[in-house]
Amino acid sequence: MSDNYPNDLKELLSIENKEKEYKKGSYLFREGELADGIFYIRSGKIKIGKITPDGREITFRICSEGDFISEIRLFCALSTYRVQAKVIEDCKCIKIGKQKLEEKLFLTPSLAIGFLQMMGTEQQKTQSKFRDLILHGKKGALYSTLIRMTNSYGIQKNGGILIDLPLKNQELANFCGMSREVVNRLLNGLKNDGIIKMEDGKIFVCDLQYLKDEIHCENCPVEICRID
């Protein structure tokens, strides 16, 4: 169970469920499909994102072992998924049906509170990310994404923080909602200024405070300022 979730949520795994293996490149669900359950990741990694009308891919977050994916509306008629969940590392997932989940939450107030806390945290993550996109444009989108990555995958080392997540520039661009060419230009500027450098194909942030100052960072709690 992820440390970001209330302990009570472990009770969700006692609900009747189905476990399935998914291969890299497959989907747990696609946008527009019936949203009839939530998922718990036993192993592997899942990318939550969206395809824009012009064909661009936007990545909202990466979910991994111990995370829940709960892109559904509870206690109302069935709706469809507004995002897609793509497997980026072979995984095993448990699916809990919407009806069974609602019954359990209705009968277990402590579990319902924990679930609402989890949903609220995910909403805050999304809101804070879009705030940076709107207020600070493309530069802010990249800088805030790098800050979030240091909180999610950062390893403290002498001279800075290593983001222990191999990412191609296109993948990083997907997190920022912009083109690869723009990300390349911004990254090169940060490298030239000594703010970041590359280490074995991974980004090493030498001056995290610079990134925070540039977007007037509000120092949100770490559980909010993440991409996982």
Coordinates of N, CA and C in Angstrom, one line a residue:
M1 N 0.8 -1.2 0.0 CA 0.0 0.0 0.0 C 0.9 1.2 0.0
S2 N 0.6 2.2 -0.9 CA 1.3 3.4 -0.9 C 1.3 4.2 0.4
D3 N 2.4 4.8 0.7 CA 2.5 5.6 1.9 C 1.6 6.9 1.8
N4 N 1.1 7.2 0.6 CA 0.3 8.4 0.4 C -1.1 8.2 0.8
Y5 N -1.5 6.9 1.1 CA -2.9 6.6 1.3 C -3.1 6.3 2.8
P6 N -4.4 6.6 3.3 CA -4.7 6.2 4.7 C -4.7 4.7 4.8
N7 N -4.3 4.2 6.0 CA -4.1 2.8 6.2 C -5.4 2.1 6.0
D8 N -6.6 2.7 6.3 CA -7.9 2.1 6.2 C -8.1 1.6 4.8
L9 N -7.5 2.1 3.8 CA -7.8 1.7 2.4 C -7.4 0.3 2.1
K10 N -6.6 -0.3 3.0 CA -6.2 -1.7 2.7 C -7.4 -2.6 2.8
E11 N -8.5 -2.2 3.4 CA -9.7 -2.9 3.4 C -10.4 -3.1 2.0
L12 N -10.0 -2.2 1.1 CA -10.6 -2.3 -0.2 C -10.2 -3.6 -0.9
L13 N -9.0 -4.1 -0.5 CA -8.5 -5.3 -1.2 C -9.3 -6.6 -0.7
S14 N -10.1 -6.4 0.3 CA -11.0 -7.5 0.8 C -12.3 -7.6 0.0
I15 N -12.6 -6.6 -0.8 CA -13.7 -6.7 -1.7 C -13.5 -7.7 -2.8
E16 N -14.6 -8.3 -3.2 CA -14.5 -9.3 -4.3 C -13.9 -8.6 -5.5
N17 N -12.8 -9.2 -6.1 CA -12.1 -8.5 -7.1 C -11.5 -9.5 -8.2
K18 N -11.0 -9.0 -9.2 CA -10.4 -9.8 -10.3 C -8.9 -9.3 -10.5
E19 N -8.0 -10.2 -10.5 CA -6.6 -9.8 -10.8 C -6.2 -10.2 -12.2
K20 N -5.5 -9.4 -12.9 CA -5.1 -9.6 -14.3 C -3.7 -9.1 -14.6
E21 N -3.0 -9.8 -15.5 CA -1.7 -9.3 -15.9 C -1.9 -8.5 -17.2
Y22 N -1.1 -7.4 -17.3 CA -1.1 -6.6 -18.5 C 0.3 -6.4 -19.0
K23 N 0.4 -6.5 -20.3 CA 1.7 -6.3 -20.9 C 2.0 -4.8 -21.3
K24 N 3.3 -4.5 -21.3 CA 3.7 -3.1 -21.7 C 3.0 -2.7 -23.1
G25 N 2.5 -1.6 -23.1 CA 1.8 -1.1 -24.4 C 0.3 -1.3 -24.4
S26 N -0.2 -2.2 -23.5 CA -1.6 -2.4 -23.4 C -2.3 -1.3 -22.6
Y27 N -3.6 -1.4 -22.4 CA -4.4 -0.4 -21.7 C -5.2 -1.1 -20.6
L28 N -5.3 -0.5 -19.4 CA -6.3 -0.9 -18.4 C -7.7 -0.4 -18.9
F29 N -7.7 0.8 -19.4 CA -8.9 1.3 -20.0 C -8.5 2.5 -20.9
R30 N -9.4 2.8 -21.8 CA -9.3 3.9 -22.7 C -10.4 5.0 -22.5
E31 N -10.1 6.2 -22.9 CA -11.0 7.3 -22.8 C -12.3 6.9 -23.5
G32 N -13.5 7.1 -22.9 CA -14.7 6.8 -23.5 C -15.3 5.4 -23.2
E33 N -14.5 4.5 -22.6 CA -15.0 3.2 -22.2 C -15.8 3.4 -20.9
L34 N -16.6 2.4 -20.6 CA -17.5 2.5 -19.4 C -16.6 2.4 -18.1
A35 N -16.8 3.4 -17.2 CA -16.0 3.5 -16.0 C -16.7 2.6 -14.9
D36 N -16.4 1.4 -14.9 CA -17.2 0.4 -14.0 C -16.3 -0.1 -12.9
G37 N -15.2 0.5 -12.5 CA -14.4 0.0 -11.4 C -13.1 0.8 -11.2
I38 N -12.5 0.4 -10.1 CA -11.2 1.0 -9.8 C -10.1 -0.1 -9.8
F39 N -8.8 0.4 -9.9 CA -7.7 -0.6 -10.0 C -6.7 -0.4 -8.9
Y40 N -6.1 -1.5 -8.5 CA -5.0 -1.5 -7.5 C -3.8 -2.1 -8.2
I41 N -2.7 -1.5 -8.2 CA -1.5 -2.0 -8.9 C -0.7 -2.8 -7.9
R42 N -0.5 -4.1 -8.2 CA 0.3 -5.0 -7.4 C 1.8 -4.9 -7.9
S43 N 2.0 -4.6 -9.2 CA 3.4 -4.5 -9.7 C 3.3 -3.8 -11.0
G44 N 4.4 -3.2 -11.4 CA 4.5 -2.5 -12.7 C 4.1 -1.0 -12.6
K45 N 4.0 -0.4 -13.8 CA 3.8 1.1 -13.9 C 2.7 1.4 -14.9
I46 N 1.8 2.3 -14.6 CA 0.7 2.7 -15.5 C 0.8 4.2 -15.7
K47 N 0.6 4.7 -16.9 CA 0.6 6.1 -17.2 C -0.8 6.6 -17.4
I48 N -1.3 7.6 -16.7 CA -2.6 8.1 -16.8 C -2.5 9.4 -17.6
G49 N -3.3 9.5 -18.7 CA -3.1 10.6 -19.6 C -4.4 10.8 -20.5
K50 N -4.2 11.6 -21.5 CA -5.3 11.9 -22.4 C -4.7 12.3 -23.8
I51 N -5.5 12.0 -24.8 CA -5.1 12.4 -26.2 C -6.0 13.6 -26.6
T52 N -5.3 14.6 -27.0 CA -6.1 15.9 -27.3 C -6.7 15.7 -28.7
P53 N -7.6 16.5 -29.1 CA -8.3 16.5 -30.4 C -7.3 16.5 -31.6
D54 N -6.2 17.2 -31.4 CA -5.2 17.4 -32.4 C -4.1 16.2 -32.4
G55 N -4.3 15.2 -31.5 CA -3.5 14.1 -31.5 C -2.3 14.1 -30.6
R56 N -2.2 15.2 -29.8 CA -1.1 15.2 -28.8 C -1.4 14.4 -27.6
E57 N -0.4 13.8 -27.0 CA -0.6 13.1 -25.8 C -0.2 13.9 -24.6
I58 N -1.0 13.9 -23.5 CA -0.7 14.6 -22.3 C -0.7 13.6 -21.2
T59 N 0.4 13.6 -20.4 CA 0.5 12.7 -19.3 C 0.2 13.4 -18.0
F60 N -0.7 12.9 -17.2 CA -1.0 13.5 -15.9 C -0.2 12.9 -14.7
R61 N 0.0 11.6 -14.7 CA 0.7 11.1 -13.6 C 1.1 9.6 -14.0
I62 N 2.1 9.1 -13.2 CA 2.5 7.7 -13.3 C 2.1 7.0 -12.1
C63 N 1.4 5.9 -12.2 CA 1.0 5.1 -11.0 C 1.9 3.8 -11.0
S64 N 2.2 3.4 -9.8 CA 3.1 2.2 -9.7 C 2.6 1.3 -8.5
E65 N 3.4 0.3 -8.1 CA 3.0 -0.6 -7.1 C 2.5 0.0 -5.8
G66 N 1.3 -0.4 -5.4 CA 0.7 0.1 -4.2 C -0.3 1.3 -4.4
D67 N -0.4 1.7 -5.7 CA -1.3 2.8 -6.0 C -2.7 2.3 -6.5
F68 N -3.7 3.2 -6.2 CA -5.0 3.0 -6.7 C -5.2 3.9 -7.9
I69 N -6.0 3.4 -8.9 CA -6.4 4.2 -10.0 C -8.0 4.3 -9.9
S70 N -8.5 5.5 -9.6 CA -9.9 5.6 -9.2 C -10.6 6.7 -10.1
E71 N -10.6 6.5 -11.4 CA -11.1 7.5 -12.3 C -12.6 7.2 -12.5
I72 N -13.4 7.2 -11.4 CA -14.8 6.9 -11.6 C -15.6 7.9 -10.7
R73 N -16.9 7.9 -11.0 CA -17.9 8.7 -10.2 C -18.7 7.8 -9.4
L74 N -18.7 8.0 -8.1 CA -19.4 7.1 -7.1 C -20.8 7.5 -6.9
F75 N -21.7 6.5 -6.5 CA -23.1 6.7 -6.1 C -23.8 7.6 -7.1
C76 N -23.6 7.3 -8.4 CA -24.4 7.9 -9.5 C -24.4 6.9 -10.7
A77 N -25.1 7.3 -11.7 CA -25.1 6.4 -12.9 C -23.8 6.2 -13.5
L78 N -23.6 5.0 -14.1 CA -22.3 4.7 -14.8 C -22.0 5.8 -15.8
S79 N -20.7 6.2 -15.8 CA -20.3 7.2 -16.8 C -19.1 6.6 -17.6
T80 N -18.4 7.3 -18.3 CA -17.3 6.8 -19.1 C -16.0 7.4 -18.6
Y81 N -14.9 6.8 -18.8 CA -13.5 7.3 -18.4 C -13.2 8.5 -19.2
R82 N -12.7 9.5 -18.5 CA -12.3 10.8 -19.2 C -10.8 10.8 -19.6
V83 N -10.1 9.7 -19.1 CA -8.7 9.6 -19.4 C -8.4 8.2 -19.8
Q84 N -7.1 7.9 -20.2 CA -6.7 6.5 -20.5 C -5.6 6.1 -19.5
A85 N -5.5 4.8 -19.3 CA -4.5 4.2 -18.5 C -3.7 3.2 -19.3
K86 N -2.4 3.7 -19.7 CA -1.6 2.9 -20.5 C -0.5 2.2 -19.7
V87 N -0.2 0.9 -20.0 CA 0.8 0.2 -19.2 C 2.2 0.5 -19.8
I88 N 3.1 1.0 -19.0 CA 4.4 1.4 -19.5 C 5.5 0.4 -18.9
E89 N 5.0 -0.5 -18.1 CA 5.9 -1.6 -17.5 C 5.0 -2.7 -17.2
D90 N 5.3 -3.9 -17.6 CA 4.4 -5.1 -17.4 C 3.9 -5.0 -15.9
C91 N 2.6 -5.3 -15.8 CA 2.0 -5.1 -14.4 C 1.0 -6.2 -14.1
K92 N 0.7 -6.2 -12.8 CA -0.5 -7.0 -12.3 C -1.4 -6.1 -11.6
C93 N -2.7 -6.1 -11.9 CA -3.6 -5.2 -11.3 C -4.9 -5.9 -10.8
I94 N -5.4 -5.4 -9.8 CA -6.7 -5.9 -9.2 C -7.7 -4.9 -9.6
K95 N -8.9 -5.4 -10.1 CA -10.0 -4.5 -10.4 C -11.1 -4.8 -9.5
I96 N -11.6 -3.7 -8.9 CA -12.7 -3.8 -7.9 C -13.9 -3.1 -8.6
G97 N -15.0 -3.8 -8.8 CA -16.2 -3.3 -9.4 C -16.8 -2.1 -8.7
K98 N -17.4 -1.2 -9.4 CA -18.0 0.0 -8.9 C -19.1 -0.3 -7.9
Q99 N -20.0 -1.3 -8.2 CA -21.1 -1.6 -7.3 C -20.6 -2.2 -6.0
K100 N -19.7 -3.1 -6.1 CA -19.1 -3.7 -4.8 C -18.4 -2.7 -4.0
L101 N -17.7 -1.8 -4.7 CA -17.0 -0.7 -3.9 C -18.0 0.2 -3.2
E102 N -19.1 0.6 -3.9 CA -20.1 1.5 -3.3 C -20.7 0.8 -2.1
E103 N -21.0 -0.5 -2.2 CA -21.6 -1.2 -1.1 C -20.7 -1.2 0.2
K104 N -19.4 -1.5 -0.1 CA -18.4 -1.5 1.0 C -18.3 -0.1 1.6
L105 N -18.2 0.9 0.8 CA -18.0 2.3 1.4 C -19.3 2.7 2.2
F106 N -20.4 2.3 1.7 CA -21.7 2.6 2.4 C -21.7 2.0 3.8
L107 N -21.2 0.8 3.9 CA -21.3 0.0 5.2 C -20.1 0.3 6.1
T108 N -19.1 0.9 5.6 CA -17.9 1.1 6.4 C -17.5 2.6 6.4
P109 N -18.0 3.4 7.3 CA -17.7 4.8 7.3 C -16.2 5.2 7.3
S110 N -15.4 4.4 8.1 CA -14.0 4.7 8.2 C -13.3 4.5 6.8
L111 N -13.7 3.5 6.1 CA -13.2 3.3 4.8 C -13.6 4.3 3.8
A112 N -14.9 4.8 3.9 CA -15.4 5.8 3.0 C -14.6 7.1 3.2
I113 N -14.3 7.4 4.5 CA -13.5 8.6 4.8 C -12.1 8.5 4.2
G114 N -11.5 7.4 4.3 CA -10.1 7.2 3.7 C -10.2 7.3 2.2
F115 N -11.2 6.8 1.6 CA -11.3 6.8 0.1 C -11.5 8.3 -0.3
L116 N -12.4 9.0 0.4 CA -12.6 10.4 0.1 C -11.3 11.2 0.2
Q117 N -10.5 10.9 1.2 CA -9.2 11.6 1.4 C -8.3 11.3 0.2
M118 N -8.3 10.1 -0.2 CA -7.4 9.7 -1.4 C -7.9 10.5 -2.6
M119 N -9.2 10.5 -2.9 CA -9.7 11.2 -4.0 C -9.4 12.7 -4.0
G120 N -9.5 13.3 -2.7 CA -9.3 14.7 -2.6 C -7.8 15.0 -2.9
T121 N -6.9 14.1 -2.4 CA -5.5 14.4 -2.7 C -5.2 14.3 -4.2
E122 N -5.8 13.4 -4.9 CA -5.6 13.3 -6.4 C -6.1 14.5 -7.1
Q123 N -7.2 15.0 -6.6 CA -7.8 16.3 -7.2 C -6.9 17.5 -6.9
Q124 N -6.3 17.5 -5.7 CA -5.4 18.7 -5.4 C -4.2 18.6 -6.3
K125 N -3.7 17.4 -6.6 CA -2.5 17.2 -7.4 C -2.8 17.8 -8.8
T126 N -4.0 17.4 -9.3 CA -4.3 17.9 -10.7 C -4.5 19.4 -10.7
Q127 N -5.2 19.9 -9.7 CA -5.4 21.4 -9.7 C -4.1 22.1 -9.6
S128 N -3.2 21.7 -8.8 CA -1.9 22.4 -8.6 C -1.1 22.3 -9.9
K129 N -1.2 21.2 -10.6 CA -0.5 21.1 -11.9 C -1.0 22.1 -12.9
F130 N -2.4 22.1 -13.1 CA -3.0 23.0 -14.0 C -2.8 24.5 -13.6
R131 N -2.7 24.8 -12.3 CA -2.4 26.1 -11.9 C -1.0 26.6 -12.4
D132 N 0.0 25.7 -12.3 CA 1.3 26.1 -12.9 C 1.3 26.2 -14.4
L133 N 0.5 25.4 -15.1 CA 0.4 25.5 -16.5 C -0.2 26.9 -16.9
I134 N -1.2 27.2 -16.2 CA -2.0 28.5 -16.6 C -1.2 29.7 -16.2
L135 N -0.6 29.7 -15.0 CA 0.0 30.9 -14.5 C 1.4 31.2 -15.0
H136 N 2.1 30.1 -15.4 CA 3.5 30.3 -15.8 C 3.9 29.8 -17.1
G137 N 2.9 29.3 -17.9 CA 3.1 29.0 -19.3 C 4.1 27.8 -19.5
K138 N 4.7 27.7 -20.6 CA 5.5 26.5 -20.9 C 6.7 26.3 -20.0
K139 N 7.4 27.4 -19.6 CA 8.5 27.3 -18.7 C 8.0 26.8 -17.4
G140 N 6.9 27.4 -16.9 CA 6.4 26.9 -15.6 C 6.0 25.5 -15.6
A141 N 5.4 25.0 -16.8 CA 5.0 23.6 -16.9 C 6.2 22.7 -16.7
L142 N 7.3 23.0 -17.4 CA 8.5 22.2 -17.3 C 9.1 22.3 -15.9
Y143 N 9.3 23.5 -15.4 CA 9.9 23.6 -14.1 C 9.1 22.9 -13.0
S144 N 7.8 23.1 -13.0 CA 7.0 22.4 -12.0 C 7.0 20.9 -12.1
T145 N 7.1 20.4 -13.4 CA 7.2 19.0 -13.6 C 8.5 18.4 -13.1
L146 N 9.6 19.1 -13.3 CA 10.9 18.7 -12.7 C 10.8 18.7 -11.2
I147 N 10.2 19.7 -10.6 CA 10.1 19.8 -9.1 C 9.3 18.6 -8.6
R148 N 8.2 18.3 -9.3 CA 7.3 17.1 -8.9 C 8.1 15.8 -9.0
M149 N 8.9 15.7 -10.1 CA 9.7 14.5 -10.3 C 10.7 14.3 -9.2
T150 N 11.3 15.4 -8.7 CA 12.3 15.3 -7.6 C 11.6 14.7 -6.3
N151 N 10.3 15.1 -6.1 CA 9.6 14.6 -5.0 C 9.1 13.2 -5.1
S152 N 8.9 12.8 -6.4 CA 8.4 11.4 -6.6 C 9.5 10.4 -6.8
Y153 N 10.6 10.8 -7.5 CA 11.7 9.9 -7.9 C 13.1 10.4 -7.6
G154 N 13.1 11.5 -6.8 CA 14.4 12.1 -6.5 C 15.3 11.3 -5.5
I155 N 16.6 11.3 -5.8 CA 17.6 10.7 -4.9 C 18.6 11.8 -4.5
Q156 N 18.7 12.1 -3.2 CA 19.6 13.1 -2.8 C 21.0 12.7 -3.0
K157 N 21.8 13.5 -3.7 CA 23.2 13.2 -3.9 C 24.0 14.5 -3.7
N158 N 25.3 14.3 -3.6 CA 26.2 15.5 -3.4 C 26.0 16.4 -4.6
G159 N 25.6 17.7 -4.4 CA 25.4 18.6 -5.4 C 24.0 18.7 -6.0
G160 N 23.1 18.0 -5.5 CA 21.7 18.1 -6.0 C 20.9 16.8 -5.9
I161 N 19.9 16.7 -6.8 CA 18.9 15.6 -6.7 C 18.9 14.9 -8.1
L162 N 19.1 13.6 -8.1 CA 19.0 12.8 -9.3 C 17.5 12.3 -9.4
I163 N 16.9 12.6 -10.6 CA 15.6 12.1 -10.8 C 15.7 10.7 -11.4
D164 N 15.5 9.7 -10.6 CA 15.8 8.3 -10.9 C 14.6 7.7 -11.8
L165 N 14.4 8.3 -12.9 CA 13.4 7.9 -13.9 C 13.9 8.2 -15.3
P166 N 14.3 7.2 -16.0 CA 14.8 7.4 -17.4 C 13.6 8.0 -18.2
L167 N 13.8 9.1 -18.9 CA 12.7 9.8 -19.6 C 13.3 10.3 -20.9
K168 N 12.6 10.0 -22.0 CA 13.0 10.6 -23.3 C 12.4 12.0 -23.3
N169 N 12.9 12.9 -24.1 CA 12.4 14.3 -24.1 C 10.9 14.3 -24.5
Q170 N 10.5 13.4 -25.4 CA 9.1 13.4 -25.8 C 8.2 13.0 -24.6
E171 N 8.7 12.1 -23.8 CA 7.9 11.7 -22.6 C 7.8 12.8 -21.6
L172 N 8.9 13.6 -21.5 CA 8.8 14.7 -20.6 C 7.9 15.8 -21.2
A173 N 7.9 16.0 -22.5 CA 7.0 16.9 -23.1 C 5.6 16.6 -22.9
N174 N 5.3 15.3 -22.9 CA 3.9 14.8 -22.7 C 3.4 15.2 -21.3
F175 N 4.3 15.2 -20.3 CA 3.9 15.7 -18.9 C 3.6 17.2 -18.9
C176 N 4.3 17.9 -19.8 CA 4.1 19.4 -19.8 C 3.1 19.9 -20.8
G177 N 2.6 19.0 -21.6 CA 1.6 19.4 -22.6 C 2.1 20.3 -23.7
M178 N 3.4 20.0 -24.1 CA 4.0 20.9 -25.1 C 4.8 20.0 -26.1
S179 N 5.4 20.6 -27.1 CA 6.1 19.8 -28.1 C 7.5 19.5 -27.6
R180 N 8.1 18.4 -28.2 CA 9.4 18.0 -27.8 C 10.5 19.1 -28.1
E181 N 10.2 19.8 -29.2 CA 11.2 20.8 -29.6 C 11.3 21.9 -28.5
V182 N 10.1 22.3 -28.0 CA 10.1 23.4 -27.0 C 10.8 22.8 -25.7
V183 N 10.6 21.6 -25.3 CA 11.2 21.0 -24.1 C 12.7 21.0 -24.4
N184 N 13.2 20.6 -25.5 CA 14.6 20.5 -25.8 C 15.2 21.9 -25.6
R185 N 14.6 22.9 -26.1 CA 15.2 24.3 -26.0 C 15.2 24.7 -24.5
L186 N 14.2 24.4 -23.8 CA 14.2 24.8 -22.4 C 15.2 24.0 -21.6
L187 N 15.3 22.7 -21.8 CA 16.3 21.9 -21.1 C 17.7 22.4 -21.4
N188 N 18.0 22.7 -22.7 CA 19.3 23.2 -23.1 C 19.6 24.5 -22.3
G189 N 18.6 25.3 -22.2 CA 18.9 26.6 -21.5 C 19.2 26.3 -20.0
L190 N 18.5 25.3 -19.4 CA 18.8 25.0 -18.0 C 20.2 24.4 -17.9
K191 N 20.6 23.5 -18.8 CA 21.9 22.9 -18.8 C 23.0 24.0 -18.9
N192 N 22.8 24.9 -19.8 CA 23.8 26.0 -20.1 C 24.0 26.8 -18.8
D193 N 22.9 27.0 -18.1 CA 23.0 27.8 -16.9 C 23.4 27.0 -15.6
G194 N 23.6 25.7 -15.8 CA 24.1 24.9 -14.7 C 23.0 24.5 -13.7
I195 N 21.7 24.7 -14.1 CA 20.6 24.3 -13.2 C 20.4 22.8 -13.2
I196 N 20.6 22.2 -14.3 CA 20.5 20.7 -14.4 C 21.6 20.2 -15.2
K197 N 21.8 18.9 -15.2 CA 22.8 18.2 -16.0 C 22.2 16.8 -16.2
M198 N 22.8 16.1 -17.2 CA 22.4 14.7 -17.4 C 23.4 13.7 -16.8
E199 N 22.9 12.7 -16.2 CA 23.7 11.7 -15.6 C 23.2 10.3 -15.9
D200 N 23.9 9.6 -16.8 CA 23.5 8.3 -17.2 C 22.1 8.3 -17.8
G201 N 21.8 9.3 -18.6 CA 20.5 9.4 -19.2 C 19.3 9.9 -18.4
K202 N 19.7 10.3 -17.2 CA 18.7 10.8 -16.2 C 19.0 12.2 -15.9
I203 N 17.9 13.0 -15.5 CA 18.1 14.4 -15.2 C 18.6 14.6 -13.7
F204 N 19.7 15.3 -13.6 CA 20.2 15.7 -12.3 C 20.0 17.1 -12.0
V205 N 19.2 17.5 -11.0 CA 18.8 18.8 -10.7 C 19.9 19.4 -9.8
C206 N 20.6 20.4 -10.2 CA 21.7 21.0 -9.4 C 21.2 22.1 -8.5
D207 N 20.2 22.8 -9.0 CA 19.7 24.0 -8.3 C 18.1 23.9 -8.2
L208 N 17.6 23.2 -7.3 CA 16.2 23.0 -7.2 C 15.5 24.4 -6.8
Q209 N 16.2 25.1 -6.0 CA 15.6 26.4 -5.5 C 15.4 27.4 -6.7
Y210 N 16.3 27.3 -7.7 CA 16.1 28.2 -8.8 C 14.7 27.9 -9.5
L211 N 14.5 26.6 -9.7 CA 13.2 26.2 -10.3 C 12.0 26.7 -9.5
K212 N 12.1 26.5 -8.2 CA 11.0 26.9 -7.3 C 10.8 28.5 -7.4
D213 N 11.9 29.2 -7.4 CA 11.8 30.7 -7.4 C 11.2 31.2 -8.7
E214 N 11.5 30.5 -9.8 CA 11.1 30.9 -11.1 C 9.5 30.8 -11.2
I215 N 8.9 29.8 -10.5 CA 7.5 29.7 -10.6 C 6.8 30.1 -9.4
H216 N 7.5 30.8 -8.5 CA 6.9 31.3 -7.2 C 6.3 30.2 -6.5
C217 N 7.1 29.1 -6.3 CA 6.6 27.9 -5.6 C 5.9 28.2 -4.3
E218 N 4.7 27.6 -4.1 CA 4.0 27.8 -2.9 C 4.3 26.8 -1.8
N219 N 5.3 25.9 -2.1 CA 5.7 24.9 -1.1 C 4.5 24.1 -0.7
C220 N 3.8 23.5 -1.6 CA 2.7 22.6 -1.3 C 3.3 21.4 -0.6
P221 N 2.4 20.7 0.2 CA 2.9 19.4 0.8 C 3.4 18.5 -0.2
V222 N 4.4 17.7 0.2 CA 5.0 16.8 -0.8 C 4.0 15.8 -1.4
E223 N 3.0 15.4 -0.6 CA 2.0 14.4 -1.1 C 1.1 15.0 -2.3
I224 N 1.1 16.4 -2.4 CA 0.4 17.1 -3.4 C 1.3 17.3 -4.6
C225 N 2.6 17.7 -4.3 CA 3.5 18.1 -5.4 C 4.3 16.9 -5.9
R226 N 3.6 16.0 -6.6 CA 4.1 14.8 -7.1 C 3.5 14.5 -8.5
I227 N 4.2 13.5 -9.2 CA 3.6 13.1 -10.4 C 3.2 11.6 -10.3
D228 N 3.2 11.1 -9.1 CA 2.8 9.7 -8.9 C 1.6 9.6 -8.0

